[in-house]
């Protein structure tokens, strides 16, 4: 039997074999806590500090400004609630947009219930935020701007450096959720003008359960975890040493491989778009065509539920078929019947949003695998459309009308 | 060279080889996210649910009431801030005691700054909270009682079931920080009367970076992590699958081994106390003599800095000596020069608190290893006392006076 084809790397990635190898000694053998001062503890502390340096080098930061967390959700919650609270005396307006990740939007809704006012800027049909709109939205009581670097669903890369410049000029703290970009495309906190930047380990071949928040020196922020004095008293809790070491190794590998991989994936991505447009009827590309993550493909298929495609590909009826894993809507909202809020924010009708297919590739993916997946998607789409009364009706009308 | 002797298991424990083995497949091979609906995701989801069941069985809970976190610090922060916020309209008094862990006391200080009022009950010289004092302290605006199950420093086991009964009768939510007890002694959420209970994976031979909060059905609590709909929308963020599976395996092993190990460790603990009292001058036992964790030994040595003992044992000057790892003061407050707030809460003078030595054993520890460590401690203590002007002066006065 041939191997599965995993094309849902925006949800999570395979932990790199080298990362697993790097983590291994820190579980059973060198299991000390970095908070302890004896030899076993100092070994762990050195490993954590090396990982901090590795991550810092990947994002152009100083190591001392990196704070380890349990993942990007914690980093996003901490950044938003922590800055809001630290600057509550200064003002209670926060600027974001409607196409952000739930781990941004939900903490913001929470703050709204507590008296903060959130400005949700629109995005254009490609998912882009307009920097001029950000500049225009800044008020005297604006304390934070939060913008995703690249969207997890449609891959659109935001004009972060321009927004960062505006934030800097206007002296507003700027948070960037870089969960989808760190380790995939160049991220430099200074070039982006980020005061805070969220990182997720398992999105770039590191382990789950670990992430980081970059906090530029001088940025006021309250802790989310109070307790022990770890992470300069800003984030309590025993360090997840194996996880942190793993993410450090993933950062080291990414720094070396990232640019070559991104070039290859960009070619593959464009091939996928071209093939899909050529071979599948009634398809619509979602997101920006070029200002987009190298590994992200997203399109909607008229008359089809994305979930049906996803499940058909994952549980193929032909025994010799390879399993193909893709995503639809927002992969983080499992079990939800609502269409993706990201696609709706682009101005897409709900029925098309339901028919979205997201393909997110990993380093090393081959054209042969993608071609296999594309043919499977096309075949499933055709079968589902044959069964769809809605789609057939539309087709018939068109044919009669022609 | 003989192996090190690790006697700081209240800080962290060696990840069990079987736990590492259980985690391994969920890193590189089955790396799916439980939030996804395809085959690779459902495999991960099943693994997470099995771990939830394993942990539930260890603490007498229903699996649906277990919520995975990044550790006990997150669980404690979540329990305290989440309940305080959910019940803010009902009242703003919280009852605790002065001998709690920092991950309890610091979130409480934070709440105090925001208008909550915290009642800090005293503990007796053994570290015990008086349940009658808890009952007397409950006010109409009391919304939460939080008590550690067993103290991380002196090992004292609190009369949790009695406090739980009072909390139940008076309809006040009851949180138990069980980081030191789960997997070591029997913990049953119903017998303890806990509405919320914090668990730490790496304290019972599971991995770092994972823990849980038990939340009894019907307990009102706000999330700490807002975002995706994981954990029934109560704790957002991609599941740390390898970590959760590892903690589940640790729970399964603990359920099987715990009682036998506790019996052996209790004998060993008592042997350590007896030997130390017999062979080391001017020693004082800290904590309750019998209502105490099976693996916890804590004593103070007059005229000595605990940190000096700890470092001498960890970096022995004799090349053939085995490294011995013990703790002093609060191991979570590294670099701090302040004496342990726990020991001060027992009414101990600061200078004695500075001289505390904590030995916390692991399953499988042998008397031979403990005897080696004890002799090393005695030898180091003697050497340090010879160099101590304070201690020599006291001795001389006593001799002259005699």
mmCIF file of C-alpha atoms in Angstrom, chain B residues 305 338-340 343-344 347-356:
data_model
loop_
_atom_site.group_PDB
_atom_site.id
_atom_site.type_symbol
_atom_site.label_atom_id
_atom_site.label_comp_id
_atom_site.label_asym_id
_atom_site.label_seq_id
_atom_site.Cartn_x
_atom_site.Cartn_y
_atom_site.Cartn_z
ATOM 1 C CA UNK B 305 22.588 27.713 53.873
ATOM 2 C CA UNK B 338 14.351 35.108 49.923
ATOM 3 C CA UNK B 339 13.693 32.305 52.372
ATOM 4 C CA UNK B 340 10.835 29.964 51.511
ATOM 5 C CA UNK B 343 8.630 27.619 55.913
ATOM 6 C CA UNK B 344 8.026 31.165 57.145
ATOM 7 C CA UNK B 347 6.439 30.142 61.985
ATOM 8 C CA UNK B 348 10.068 29.254 61.354
ATOM 9 C CA UNK B 349 12.760 31.949 61.813
ATOM 10 C CA UNK B 350 14.268 33.129 58.516
ATOM 11 C CA UNK B 351 17.744 31.782 59.293
ATOM 12 C CA UNK B 352 16.424 28.249 59.817
ATOM 13 C CA UNK B 353 14.274 28.536 56.701
ATOM 14 C CA UNK B 354 17.466 29.305 54.781
ATOM 15 C CA UNK B 355 18.950 26.040 56.010
ATOM 16 C CA UNK B 356 16.214 23.761 54.709
#
